[in-house]
Tab-separated table of C-alpha atoms in Angstrom:
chain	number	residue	atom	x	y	z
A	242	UNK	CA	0.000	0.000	0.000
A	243	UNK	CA	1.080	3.740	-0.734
A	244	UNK	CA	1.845	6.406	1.536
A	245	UNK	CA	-1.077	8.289	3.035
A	246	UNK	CA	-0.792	12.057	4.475
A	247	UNK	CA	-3.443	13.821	6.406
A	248	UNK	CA	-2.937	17.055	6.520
A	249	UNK	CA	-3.532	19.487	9.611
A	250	UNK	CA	-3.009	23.342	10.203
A	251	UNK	CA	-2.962	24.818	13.798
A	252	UNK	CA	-3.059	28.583	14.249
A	253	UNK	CA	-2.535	30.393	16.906
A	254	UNK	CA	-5.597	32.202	18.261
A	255	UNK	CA	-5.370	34.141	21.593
A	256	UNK	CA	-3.868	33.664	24.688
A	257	UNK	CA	-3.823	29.518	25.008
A	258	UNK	CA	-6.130	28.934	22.182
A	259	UNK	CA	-5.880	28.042	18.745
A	260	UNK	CA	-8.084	26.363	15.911
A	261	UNK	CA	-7.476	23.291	13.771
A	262	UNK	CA	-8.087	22.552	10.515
A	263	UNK	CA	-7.520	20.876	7.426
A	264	UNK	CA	-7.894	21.497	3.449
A	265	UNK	CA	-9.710	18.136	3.147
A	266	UNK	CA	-12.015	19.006	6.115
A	267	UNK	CA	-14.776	21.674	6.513
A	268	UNK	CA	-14.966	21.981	10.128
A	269	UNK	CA	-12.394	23.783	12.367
A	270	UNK	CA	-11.714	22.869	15.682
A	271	UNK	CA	-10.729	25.032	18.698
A	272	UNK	CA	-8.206	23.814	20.370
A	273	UNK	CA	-6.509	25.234	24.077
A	274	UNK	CA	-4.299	24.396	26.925
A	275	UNK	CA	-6.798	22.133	29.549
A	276	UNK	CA	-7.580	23.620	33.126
A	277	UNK	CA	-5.255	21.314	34.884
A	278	UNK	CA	-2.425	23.509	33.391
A	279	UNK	CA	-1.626	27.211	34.529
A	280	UNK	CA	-3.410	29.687	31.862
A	281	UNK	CA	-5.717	26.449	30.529
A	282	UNK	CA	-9.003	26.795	29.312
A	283	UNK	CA	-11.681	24.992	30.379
A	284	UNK	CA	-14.690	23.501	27.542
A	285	UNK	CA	-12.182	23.685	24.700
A	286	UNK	CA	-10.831	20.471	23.090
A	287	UNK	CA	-7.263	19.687	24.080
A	288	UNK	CA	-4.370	17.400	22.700
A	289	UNK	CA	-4.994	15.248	25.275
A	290	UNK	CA	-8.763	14.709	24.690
A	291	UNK	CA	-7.625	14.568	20.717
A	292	UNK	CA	-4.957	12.087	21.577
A	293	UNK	CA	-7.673	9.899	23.628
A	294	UNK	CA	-10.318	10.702	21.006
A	295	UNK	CA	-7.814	9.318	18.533
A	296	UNK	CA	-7.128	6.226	19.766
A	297	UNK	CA	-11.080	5.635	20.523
A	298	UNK	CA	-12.309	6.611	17.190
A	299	UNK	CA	-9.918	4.678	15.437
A	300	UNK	CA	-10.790	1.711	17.364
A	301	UNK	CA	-14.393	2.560	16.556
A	302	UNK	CA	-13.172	2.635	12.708
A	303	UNK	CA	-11.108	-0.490	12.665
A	304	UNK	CA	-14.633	-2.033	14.555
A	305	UNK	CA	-17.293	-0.625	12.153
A	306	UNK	CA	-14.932	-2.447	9.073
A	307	UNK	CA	-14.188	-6.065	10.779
A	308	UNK	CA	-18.186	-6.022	11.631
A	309	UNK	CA	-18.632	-5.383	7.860
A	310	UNK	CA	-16.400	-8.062	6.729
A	311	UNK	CA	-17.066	-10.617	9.633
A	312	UNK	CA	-21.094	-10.035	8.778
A	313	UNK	CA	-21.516	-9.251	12.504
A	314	UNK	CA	-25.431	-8.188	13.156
A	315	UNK	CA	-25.116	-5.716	15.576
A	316	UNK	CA	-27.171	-2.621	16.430
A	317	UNK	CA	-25.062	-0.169	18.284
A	318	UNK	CA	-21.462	0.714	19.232
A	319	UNK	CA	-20.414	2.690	21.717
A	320	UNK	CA	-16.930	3.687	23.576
A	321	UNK	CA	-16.158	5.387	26.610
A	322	UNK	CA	-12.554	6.382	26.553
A	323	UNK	CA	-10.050	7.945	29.483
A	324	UNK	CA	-6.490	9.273	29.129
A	325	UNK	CA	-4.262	9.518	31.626
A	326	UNK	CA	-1.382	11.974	32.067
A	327	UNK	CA	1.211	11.705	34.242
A	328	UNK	CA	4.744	13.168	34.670
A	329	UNK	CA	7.150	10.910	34.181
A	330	UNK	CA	11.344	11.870	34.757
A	331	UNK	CA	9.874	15.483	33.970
A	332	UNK	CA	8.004	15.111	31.039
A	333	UNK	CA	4.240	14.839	30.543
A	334	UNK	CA	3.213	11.809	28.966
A	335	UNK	CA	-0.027	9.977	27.964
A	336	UNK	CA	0.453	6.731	29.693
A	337	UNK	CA	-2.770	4.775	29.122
A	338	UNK	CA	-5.975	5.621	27.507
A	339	UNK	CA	-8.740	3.228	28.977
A	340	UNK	CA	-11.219	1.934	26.155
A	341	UNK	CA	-14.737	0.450	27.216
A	342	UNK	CA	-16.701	0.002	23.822
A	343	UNK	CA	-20.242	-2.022	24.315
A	344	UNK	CA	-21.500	-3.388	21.141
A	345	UNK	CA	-25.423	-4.442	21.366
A	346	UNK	CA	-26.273	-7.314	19.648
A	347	UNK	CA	-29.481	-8.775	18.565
A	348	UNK	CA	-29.118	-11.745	19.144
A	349	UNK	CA	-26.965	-14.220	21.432
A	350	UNK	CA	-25.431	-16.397	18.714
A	351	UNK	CA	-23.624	-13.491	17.776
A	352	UNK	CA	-21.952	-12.538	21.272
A	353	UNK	CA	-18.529	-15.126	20.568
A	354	UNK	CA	-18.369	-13.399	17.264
A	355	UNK	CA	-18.590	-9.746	18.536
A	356	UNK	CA	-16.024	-10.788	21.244
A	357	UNK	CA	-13.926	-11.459	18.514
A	358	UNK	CA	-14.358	-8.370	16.388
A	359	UNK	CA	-14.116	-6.326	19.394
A	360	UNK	CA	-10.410	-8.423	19.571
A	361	UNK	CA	-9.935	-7.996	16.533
A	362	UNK	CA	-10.221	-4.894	15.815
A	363	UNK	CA	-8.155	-3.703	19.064
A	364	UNK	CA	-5.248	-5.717	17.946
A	365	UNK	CA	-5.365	-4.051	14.236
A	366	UNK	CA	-6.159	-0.224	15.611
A	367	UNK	CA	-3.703	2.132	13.812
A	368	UNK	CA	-3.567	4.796	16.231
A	369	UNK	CA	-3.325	2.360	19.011
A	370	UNK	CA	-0.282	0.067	17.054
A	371	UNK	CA	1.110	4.099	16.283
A	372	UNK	CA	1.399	5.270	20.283
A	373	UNK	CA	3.817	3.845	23.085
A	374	UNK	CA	0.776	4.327	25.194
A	375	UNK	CA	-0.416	1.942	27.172
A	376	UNK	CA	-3.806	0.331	25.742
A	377	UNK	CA	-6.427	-1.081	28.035
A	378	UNK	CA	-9.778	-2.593	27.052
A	379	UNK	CA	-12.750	-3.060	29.162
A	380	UNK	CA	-15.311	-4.592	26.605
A	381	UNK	CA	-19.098	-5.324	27.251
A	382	UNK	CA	-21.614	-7.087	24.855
A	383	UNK	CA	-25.401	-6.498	25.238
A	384	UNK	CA	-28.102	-7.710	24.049
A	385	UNK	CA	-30.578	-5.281	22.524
């Protein structure tokens, strides 16, 4: 497979704010320091709620195209997501971002499968196989 770029301006707004956007997208995004930090801002996406939203969306992604291919009848997919910062010798890293996706199924004959997607599609995640993050799973299967 070729090379793929995705393509990202940030510009400096006022005080610790910017905005994000992209030529191939038509939404910008406001972007700031978070509250925890001196001058932070709160109710404005950060990195660090990008970086988590990153690794959940992608795992929600990598899901939604195993389901296709594994014909997995579900109805709904969901993900509740958590990173945590720490300081580490100094410097401020993400150390773990904490998944917990429930997929509702229809019906119980699928739950083994959808256990497996969910697998699946952790093990295969981009952004997670990108990050030296730690990646931790909580899954749940329901039944609709």
């Amino acid at each position: 497979m070729e090379a793929h770029f995705y393509n990202v301006d940030v510009k400096w707004k006022s005080d610790r704010k910017g905005e994000i956007s992209s030529s191939e997208i038509s939404q910008k995004l406001e972007v700031a320091t978070p509250p925890q930090f001196p001058k932070g801002m709160g109710n404005i996406w950060s990195p660090e709620h990008l970086f988590t939203a990153a690794v959940s969306s992608c795992l929600m992604t990598t899901f939604l195209a195993i389901a296709e291919n594994s014909n997995l009848d579900f109805v709904n997919f969901e993900c509740s997501s958590k990173g945590k910062l720490e300081q580490i010798d100094g410097k401020f890293l993400m150390t773990e971002v904490i998944l917990e996706p429930v997929v509702t199924i229809k019906n119980e004959s699928e739950r083994e499968k959808a256990e497996k997607v969910l697998q699946k599609s952790e093990a295969n995640c981009l952004i997670s196989n990108s990050v030296k993050s730690k990646i931790t799973m909580i899954s749940e299967i329901k039944l609709a």
